[in-house]
C-alpha cells in the first residue's frame, strides 16, 4: 500500500511507515494513493464481519503484511459485534459500543495496536502520545495495556470529560500514563502536535500518535459501515442516508472511504453539536473555527477537526461536490429533547447518537432509509443521561469495575516543557 502526505505529495510511504509515523512532514496527514477494487460488493456483504473485514483490509495492506497476518490482526481486534437496531420505520441505529470501552473507538484503537505490533521491530522503543476528548483515550489505553516495549501517554482536558470516562482509562497503570491538562481538548491536541514537531524528542522516545490521524484507525472503521449495510434490508441499498456524529471527523472520513470503495450509500450527514466549524463551512464556504464550547456531547467538542483535509481530498479524488454532504448542528437543549423523545419511543441513547438521530430525522426524505451511528453506550454518559431522562441506567460490567478504582493521572499545565518532562520520565 502506498500513501502520500497531503501537505507534501512528494512524501510517499508504505502502510508500515504511515502507522509508525502517524503524521508526515509539516504535520501532514497520510492518504491512500489508490483505493483497492473490492470486486462484487453484494457478494462481500454476504460474508461474516471478520471474514469480510479481513478481505477489505487485505485489499489495502495484504501486499505488505500478507493476507493471513491481516486476518489474524482483524480477528484479534474485532472481538465484539456491531449490531444494527431498528428504532422506528426506516430508521436504524448502528451500535458501535459493544467493545471493551463501550465506544466506537475500540474498533480503531484495537486495530491500530495490532497494526503497530505487526510493523514495529522488537528492539525500538515506542511511546504512543495521544490527546483525547474522552473515548479515544480509553480505547487506546485498553488496546495497548500490557504490551511489551510500548509506553502510552494520554492527554485530556481536566474536568471536561465525564468522571466515568476518566475512570475507564486513568486507572490502569502499568504502561499507561494519563495527564490531566489544565486546558481544552484543542490545547491537548496542540501539545501533541508540538511534540511531534520536536524531531529530537520524537527520536528519543520513539513517538507515535494513536488518535484518529493514524491511518490504521480509519481503515478499521471502514469495516463497520459495510457491516451495517450487510444487516439492513436489501431494499435499503442505494437509498441509504447515514448520519455521523462528528468531532474530529475520522468516523465520517471512514464512511466516505467505504462509499468510495463501492458501499451503496446515497449520502452522508455530518452532524455536530454547537462546535459547528464544518456545518458553517458547508453552508457558506468559510473555514472559521471559533473557541471550543463545552457541551453534553463532549467527545465532539472540537472546533478544529483535524481529519477534514482527508475528506476534502477524497471528495476531490472521487469528483464529489462538498454540497452532496448533508450537515447540521444541534444545541444541548435540542439534544436533551431528542433523547427524551427517543426514550419515549423505546430507544435508550446518549447525547452523541441523539445528535445524529435528530439531524437524520430532519433531513430524511420519503423512500430513503436512515442509519445513524451510536458511538457510545448510554452508561458512558450516565450522569447526563440520567439527569435528562430522570431515570437510572445500569452500568455495564467494565464501567462498574473501573468506577471503583483509584485515579492515577498526573495534572499538568498547557505547557510544552511540562509535557516533554512527562514523556522523558515514563521511559524509565
Ligand atoms: C470520538 C467520538 C465522536 C466523534 O468522532 P470523530 O471521528 O472524532 O468525528 C463521537 N461520539 C463519540 C462517543 C466519540 O467518542
mmCIF file of N, CA and C in Angstrom, residues 42-135:
data_model
loop_
_atom_site.group_PDB
_atom_site.id
_atom_site.type_symbol
_atom_site.label_atom_id
_atom_site.label_comp_id
_atom_site.label_asym_id
_atom_site.label_seq_id
_atom_site.Cartn_x
_atom_site.Cartn_y
_atom_site.Cartn_z
ATOM 1 N N UNK A 42 -22.002 -6.997 -3.438
ATOM 2 C CA UNK A 42 -23.097 -7.793 -2.877
ATOM 3 C C UNK A 42 -22.576 -9.110 -2.297
ATOM 4 N N UNK A 43 -21.625 -9.712 -3.001
ATOM 5 C CA UNK A 43 -21.050 -10.973 -2.510
ATOM 6 C C UNK A 43 -20.278 -10.721 -1.214
ATOM 7 N N UNK A 44 -19.559 -9.614 -1.182
ATOM 8 C CA UNK A 44 -18.797 -9.254 0.019
ATOM 9 C C UNK A 44 -19.749 -9.086 1.213
ATOM 10 N N UNK A 45 -20.906 -8.500 0.931
ATOM 11 C CA UNK A 45 -21.857 -8.230 2.012
ATOM 12 C C UNK A 45 -22.489 -9.511 2.572
ATOM 13 N N UNK A 46 -22.357 -10.605 1.843
ATOM 14 C CA UNK A 46 -22.868 -11.892 2.337
ATOM 15 C C UNK A 46 -21.974 -12.487 3.417
ATOM 16 N N UNK A 47 -20.719 -12.054 3.491
ATOM 17 C CA UNK A 47 -19.782 -12.698 4.414
ATOM 18 C C UNK A 47 -19.968 -12.220 5.848
ATOM 19 N N UNK A 48 -19.402 -12.971 6.788
ATOM 20 C CA UNK A 48 -19.487 -12.528 8.181
ATOM 21 C C UNK A 48 -18.510 -11.384 8.432
ATOM 22 N N UNK A 49 -18.687 -10.721 9.558
ATOM 23 C CA UNK A 49 -17.974 -9.470 9.848
ATOM 24 C C UNK A 49 -16.456 -9.624 9.751
ATOM 25 N N UNK A 50 -15.908 -10.643 10.426
ATOM 26 C CA UNK A 50 -14.449 -10.783 10.453
ATOM 27 C C UNK A 50 -13.903 -11.185 9.080
ATOM 28 N N UNK A 51 -14.586 -12.113 8.395
ATOM 29 C CA UNK A 51 -14.124 -12.530 7.070
ATOM 30 C C UNK A 51 -14.157 -11.344 6.101
ATOM 31 N N UNK A 52 -15.280 -10.638 6.096
ATOM 32 C CA UNK A 52 -15.416 -9.502 5.186
ATOM 33 C C UNK A 52 -14.392 -8.408 5.513
ATOM 34 N N UNK A 53 -14.238 -8.103 6.814
ATOM 35 C CA UNK A 53 -13.302 -7.047 7.212
ATOM 36 C C UNK A 53 -11.874 -7.433 6.841
ATOM 37 N N UNK A 54 -11.546 -8.726 6.988
ATOM 38 C CA UNK A 54 -10.207 -9.184 6.602
ATOM 39 C C UNK A 54 -10.000 -8.964 5.106
ATOM 40 N N UNK A 55 -11.030 -9.235 4.335
ATOM 41 C CA UNK A 55 -10.896 -9.040 2.891
ATOM 42 C C UNK A 55 -10.705 -7.573 2.527
ATOM 43 N N UNK A 56 -11.482 -6.719 3.166
ATOM 44 C CA UNK A 56 -11.373 -5.279 2.874
ATOM 45 C C UNK A 56 -9.981 -4.781 3.243
ATOM 46 N N UNK A 57 -9.519 -5.143 4.441
ATOM 47 C CA UNK A 57 -8.235 -4.618 4.895
ATOM 48 C C UNK A 57 -7.066 -5.279 4.167
ATOM 49 N N UNK A 58 -7.240 -6.539 3.789
ATOM 50 C CA UNK A 58 -6.211 -7.197 2.967
ATOM 51 C C UNK A 58 -6.063 -6.535 1.614
ATOM 52 N N UNK A 59 -7.182 -6.064 1.078
ATOM 53 C CA UNK A 59 -7.118 -5.403 -0.232
ATOM 54 C C UNK A 59 -6.217 -4.165 -0.145
ATOM 55 N N UNK A 60 -6.172 -3.542 1.036
ATOM 56 C CA UNK A 60 -5.276 -2.397 1.232
ATOM 57 C C UNK A 60 -3.845 -2.856 1.552
ATOM 58 N N UNK A 61 -3.717 -3.735 2.550
ATOM 59 C CA UNK A 61 -2.382 -3.980 3.117
ATOM 60 C C UNK A 61 -1.896 -5.417 2.987
ATOM 61 N N UNK A 62 -2.675 -6.259 2.299
ATOM 62 C CA UNK A 62 -2.269 -7.657 2.132
ATOM 63 C C UNK A 62 -0.932 -7.789 1.414
ATOM 64 N N UNK A 63 -0.676 -6.881 0.466
ATOM 65 C CA UNK A 63 0.588 -6.952 -0.282
ATOM 66 C C UNK A 63 1.783 -6.727 0.634
ATOM 67 N N UNK A 64 1.567 -5.957 1.693
ATOM 68 C CA UNK A 64 2.668 -5.647 2.597
ATOM 69 C C UNK A 64 2.805 -6.658 3.735
ATOM 70 N N UNK A 65 1.687 -7.035 4.328
ATOM 71 C CA UNK A 65 1.749 -7.864 5.534
ATOM 72 C C UNK A 65 1.362 -9.318 5.298
ATOM 73 N N UNK A 66 0.746 -9.589 4.170
ATOM 74 C CA UNK A 66 0.255 -10.950 3.922
ATOM 75 C C UNK A 66 -1.178 -11.095 4.416
ATOM 76 N N UNK A 67 -1.999 -11.776 3.627
ATOM 77 C CA UNK A 67 -3.431 -11.876 3.951
ATOM 78 C C UNK A 67 -3.666 -12.599 5.272
ATOM 79 N N UNK A 68 -2.860 -13.591 5.583
ATOM 80 C CA UNK A 68 -3.069 -14.361 6.809
ATOM 81 C C UNK A 68 -2.791 -13.491 8.044
ATOM 82 N N UNK A 69 -1.716 -12.697 7.983
ATOM 83 C CA UNK A 69 -1.434 -11.788 9.102
ATOM 84 C C UNK A 69 -2.575 -10.801 9.287
ATOM 85 N N UNK A 70 -3.077 -10.271 8.192
ATOM 86 C CA UNK A 70 -4.172 -9.303 8.295
ATOM 87 C C UNK A 70 -5.398 -9.959 8.931
ATOM 88 N N UNK A 71 -5.682 -11.190 8.515
ATOM 89 C CA UNK A 71 -6.841 -11.870 9.072
ATOM 90 C C UNK A 71 -6.674 -12.052 10.584
ATOM 91 N N UNK A 72 -5.468 -12.394 11.003
ATOM 92 C CA UNK A 72 -5.197 -12.568 12.429
ATOM 93 C C UNK A 72 -5.367 -11.250 13.186
ATOM 94 N N UNK A 73 -4.852 -10.165 12.590
ATOM 95 C CA UNK A 73 -4.989 -8.841 13.226
ATOM 96 C C UNK A 73 -6.465 -8.482 13.383
ATOM 97 N N UNK A 74 -7.231 -8.734 12.332
ATOM 98 C CA UNK A 74 -8.658 -8.387 12.360
ATOM 99 C C UNK A 74 -9.382 -9.229 13.409
ATOM 100 N N UNK A 75 -9.057 -10.521 13.465
ATOM 101 C CA UNK A 75 -9.821 -11.316 14.434
ATOM 102 C C UNK A 75 -9.390 -11.012 15.867
ATOM 103 N N UNK A 76 -8.145 -10.573 16.061
ATOM 104 C CA UNK A 76 -7.757 -10.112 17.408
ATOM 105 C C UNK A 76 -8.459 -8.804 17.778
ATOM 106 N N UNK A 77 -8.596 -7.927 16.791
ATOM 107 C CA UNK A 77 -9.135 -6.592 17.084
ATOM 108 C C UNK A 77 -10.661 -6.587 17.190
ATOM 109 N N UNK A 78 -11.319 -7.290 16.275
ATOM 110 C CA UNK A 78 -12.794 -7.211 16.214
ATOM 111 C C UNK A 78 -13.423 -8.395 16.937
ATOM 112 N N UNK A 79 -13.335 -8.368 18.261
ATOM 113 C CA UNK A 79 -13.887 -9.492 19.030
ATOM 114 C C UNK A 79 -15.260 -9.194 19.613
ATOM 115 N N UNK A 80 -15.943 -8.249 19.017
ATOM 116 C CA UNK A 80 -17.283 -7.889 19.514
ATOM 117 C C UNK A 80 -18.090 -7.421 18.309
ATOM 118 N N UNK A 81 -19.407 -7.514 18.403
ATOM 119 C CA UNK A 81 -20.234 -7.223 17.224
ATOM 120 C C UNK A 81 -20.552 -5.739 17.055
ATOM 121 N N UNK A 82 -21.068 -5.389 15.879
ATOM 122 C CA UNK A 82 -21.571 -4.042 15.594
ATOM 123 C C UNK A 82 -23.003 -4.203 15.088
ATOM 124 N N UNK A 83 -23.942 -4.427 16.017
ATOM 125 C CA UNK A 83 -25.312 -4.736 15.588
ATOM 126 C C UNK A 83 -26.105 -3.511 15.136
ATOM 127 N N UNK A 84 -27.036 -3.757 14.241
ATOM 128 C CA UNK A 84 -27.966 -2.715 13.803
ATOM 129 C C UNK A 84 -29.295 -2.945 14.526
ATOM 130 N N UNK A 85 -29.856 -1.883 15.101
ATOM 131 C CA UNK A 85 -31.155 -1.986 15.781
ATOM 132 C C UNK A 85 -32.152 -1.072 15.085
ATOM 133 N N UNK A 86 -33.364 -1.556 14.902
ATOM 134 C CA UNK A 86 -34.375 -0.691 14.296
ATOM 135 C C UNK A 86 -34.953 0.224 15.369
ATOM 136 N N UNK A 87 -34.997 1.511 15.104
ATOM 137 C CA UNK A 87 -35.501 2.460 16.080
ATOM 138 C C UNK A 87 -36.932 2.855 15.740
ATOM 139 N N UNK A 88 -37.200 3.039 14.477
ATOM 140 C CA UNK A 88 -38.583 3.200 14.012
ATOM 141 C C UNK A 88 -38.608 2.883 12.519
ATOM 142 N N UNK A 89 -39.757 3.081 11.888
ATOM 143 C CA UNK A 89 -39.868 2.796 10.460
ATOM 144 C C UNK A 89 -38.722 3.429 9.683
ATOM 145 N N UNK A 90 -37.980 2.622 8.950
ATOM 146 C CA UNK A 90 -36.950 3.134 8.054
ATOM 147 C C UNK A 90 -35.806 3.877 8.744
ATOM 148 N N UNK A 91 -35.738 3.781 10.070
ATOM 149 C CA UNK A 91 -34.605 4.410 10.766
ATOM 150 C C UNK A 91 -33.928 3.386 11.687
ATOM 151 N N UNK A 92 -32.636 3.239 11.485
ATOM 152 C CA UNK A 92 -31.877 2.214 12.194
ATOM 153 C C UNK A 92 -30.671 2.837 12.910
ATOM 154 N N UNK A 93 -30.286 2.176 14.012
ATOM 155 C CA UNK A 93 -29.101 2.593 14.764
ATOM 156 C C UNK A 93 -27.985 1.571 14.523
ATOM 157 N N UNK A 94 -26.791 2.060 14.240
ATOM 158 C CA UNK A 94 -25.629 1.166 14.205
ATOM 159 C C UNK A 94 -24.938 1.300 15.554
ATOM 160 N N UNK A 95 -25.016 0.255 16.359
ATOM 161 C CA UNK A 95 -24.485 0.313 17.730
ATOM 162 C C UNK A 95 -23.015 -0.080 17.758
ATOM 163 N N UNK A 96 -22.178 0.916 17.981
ATOM 164 C CA UNK A 96 -20.731 0.691 17.906
ATOM 165 C C UNK A 96 -20.088 0.624 19.287
ATOM 166 N N UNK A 97 -20.940 0.340 20.298
ATOM 167 C CA UNK A 97 -20.448 0.458 21.678
ATOM 168 C C UNK A 97 -20.378 -0.868 22.417
ATOM 169 N N UNK A 98 -20.201 -1.950 21.701
ATOM 170 C CA UNK A 98 -20.169 -3.246 22.386
ATOM 171 C C UNK A 98 -18.753 -3.765 22.660
ATOM 172 N N UNK A 99 -17.761 -2.912 22.472
ATOM 173 C CA UNK A 99 -16.376 -3.283 22.757
ATOM 174 C C UNK A 99 -16.013 -3.028 24.215
ATOM 175 N N UNK A 100 -14.752 -3.304 24.588
ATOM 176 C CA UNK A 100 -14.343 -3.232 25.997
ATOM 177 C C UNK A 100 -14.459 -1.846 26.623
ATOM 178 N N UNK A 101 -14.389 -0.777 25.838
ATOM 179 C CA UNK A 101 -14.542 0.541 26.449
ATOM 180 C C UNK A 101 -15.835 1.209 25.995
ATOM 181 N N UNK A 102 -16.716 0.437 25.423
ATOM 182 C CA UNK A 102 -18.092 0.876 25.160
ATOM 183 C C UNK A 102 -18.219 2.077 24.228
ATOM 184 N N UNK A 103 -17.274 2.229 23.306
ATOM 185 C CA UNK A 103 -17.403 3.297 22.306
ATOM 186 C C UNK A 103 -16.797 2.810 20.997
ATOM 187 N N UNK A 104 -17.160 3.479 19.910
ATOM 188 C CA UNK A 104 -16.704 3.013 18.596
ATOM 189 C C UNK A 104 -15.185 3.048 18.461
ATOM 190 N N UNK A 105 -14.528 3.830 19.312
ATOM 191 C CA UNK A 105 -13.083 3.955 19.181
ATOM 192 C C UNK A 105 -12.352 2.651 19.507
ATOM 193 N N UNK A 106 -13.054 1.692 20.102
ATOM 194 C CA UNK A 106 -12.448 0.376 20.307
ATOM 195 C C UNK A 106 -12.047 -0.261 18.977
ATOM 196 N N UNK A 107 -12.844 -0.068 17.927
ATOM 197 C CA UNK A 107 -12.508 -0.678 16.638
ATOM 198 C C UNK A 107 -11.165 -0.147 16.130
ATOM 199 N N UNK A 108 -11.065 1.176 16.031
ATOM 200 C CA UNK A 108 -9.843 1.786 15.512
ATOM 201 C C UNK A 108 -8.659 1.579 16.434
ATOM 202 N N UNK A 109 -8.907 1.753 17.736
ATOM 203 C CA UNK A 109 -7.821 1.644 18.701
ATOM 204 C C UNK A 109 -7.208 0.251 18.703
ATOM 205 N N UNK A 110 -8.056 -0.754 18.677
ATOM 206 C CA UNK A 110 -7.550 -2.118 18.733
ATOM 207 C C UNK A 110 -6.863 -2.529 17.430
ATOM 208 N N UNK A 111 -7.399 -2.070 16.315
ATOM 209 C CA UNK A 111 -6.732 -2.421 15.057
ATOM 210 C C UNK A 111 -5.395 -1.675 14.917
ATOM 211 N N UNK A 112 -5.378 -0.470 15.426
ATOM 212 C CA UNK A 112 -4.126 0.295 15.445
ATOM 213 C C UNK A 112 -3.055 -0.414 16.287
ATOM 214 N N UNK A 113 -3.455 -0.915 17.437
ATOM 215 C CA UNK A 113 -2.498 -1.629 18.292
ATOM 216 C C UNK A 113 -1.982 -2.871 17.574
ATOM 217 N N UNK A 114 -2.867 -3.588 16.921
ATOM 218 C CA UNK A 114 -2.458 -4.769 16.152
ATOM 219 C C UNK A 114 -1.501 -4.373 15.031
ATOM 220 N N UNK A 115 -1.826 -3.266 14.359
ATOM 221 C CA UNK A 115 -1.001 -2.824 13.235
ATOM 222 C C UNK A 115 0.389 -2.438 13.706
ATOM 223 N N UNK A 116 0.424 -1.690 14.783
ATOM 224 C CA UNK A 116 1.712 -1.227 15.281
ATOM 225 C C UNK A 116 2.577 -2.401 15.724
ATOM 226 N N UNK A 117 1.951 -3.350 16.387
ATOM 227 C CA UNK A 117 2.694 -4.537 16.804
ATOM 228 C C UNK A 117 3.220 -5.283 15.568
ATOM 229 N N UNK A 118 2.423 -5.311 14.502
ATOM 230 C CA UNK A 118 2.816 -6.049 13.298
ATOM 231 C C UNK A 118 3.950 -5.374 12.527
ATOM 232 N N UNK A 119 4.068 -4.057 12.618
ATOM 233 C CA UNK A 119 5.056 -3.358 11.782
ATOM 234 C C UNK A 119 6.275 -2.849 12.540
ATOM 235 N N UNK A 120 6.312 -3.030 13.867
ATOM 236 C CA UNK A 120 7.457 -2.461 14.575
ATOM 237 C C UNK A 120 8.511 -3.522 14.834
ATOM 238 N N UNK A 121 9.766 -3.090 14.833
ATOM 239 C CA UNK A 121 10.801 -4.061 15.158
ATOM 240 C C UNK A 121 10.900 -4.171 16.670
ATOM 241 N N UNK A 122 11.297 -5.336 17.118
ATOM 242 C CA UNK A 122 11.182 -5.683 18.531
ATOM 243 C C UNK A 122 12.038 -4.806 19.463
ATOM 244 N N UNK A 123 13.159 -4.245 18.973
ATOM 245 C CA UNK A 123 14.088 -3.550 19.888
ATOM 246 C C UNK A 123 13.758 -2.075 20.104
ATOM 247 N N UNK A 124 13.155 -1.422 19.102
ATOM 248 C CA UNK A 124 12.939 0.018 19.223
ATOM 249 C C UNK A 124 11.937 0.335 20.314
ATOM 250 N N UNK A 125 12.133 1.478 21.017
ATOM 251 C CA UNK A 125 11.107 1.862 21.981
ATOM 252 C C UNK A 125 10.015 2.657 21.272
ATOM 253 N N UNK A 126 8.812 2.505 21.737
ATOM 254 C CA UNK A 126 7.681 3.210 21.150
ATOM 255 C C UNK A 126 6.912 3.887 22.267
ATOM 256 N N UNK A 127 6.635 5.185 22.081
ATOM 257 C CA UNK A 127 5.765 5.885 23.008
ATOM 258 C C UNK A 127 4.562 6.410 22.240
ATOM 259 N N UNK A 128 3.418 5.895 22.585
ATOM 260 C CA UNK A 128 2.189 6.389 21.981
ATOM 261 C C UNK A 128 1.801 7.663 22.713
ATOM 262 N N UNK A 129 1.650 8.753 21.961
ATOM 263 C CA UNK A 129 1.199 10.009 22.577
ATOM 264 C C UNK A 129 -0.101 10.401 21.898
ATOM 265 N N UNK A 130 -1.137 10.580 22.684
ATOM 266 C CA UNK A 130 -2.413 10.932 22.071
ATOM 267 C C UNK A 130 -3.201 11.870 22.966
ATOM 268 N N UNK A 131 -4.011 12.691 22.300
ATOM 269 C CA UNK A 131 -4.909 13.586 23.023
ATOM 270 C C UNK A 131 -6.304 13.009 22.898
ATOM 271 N N UNK A 132 -7.096 13.130 23.942
ATOM 272 C CA UNK A 132 -8.445 12.570 23.849
ATOM 273 C C UNK A 132 -9.471 13.552 24.387
ATOM 274 N N UNK A 133 -10.638 13.555 23.759
ATOM 275 C CA UNK A 133 -11.756 14.325 24.303
ATOM 276 C C UNK A 133 -12.646 13.356 25.083
ATOM 277 N N UNK A 134 -12.139 12.164 25.328
ATOM 278 C CA UNK A 134 -12.888 11.229 26.165
ATOM 279 C C UNK A 134 -12.681 9.783 25.784
ATOM 280 N N UNK A 135 -13.172 9.407 24.611
ATOM 281 C CA UNK A 135 -13.254 7.985 24.322
ATOM 282 C C UNK A 135 -12.030 7.381 23.641
#
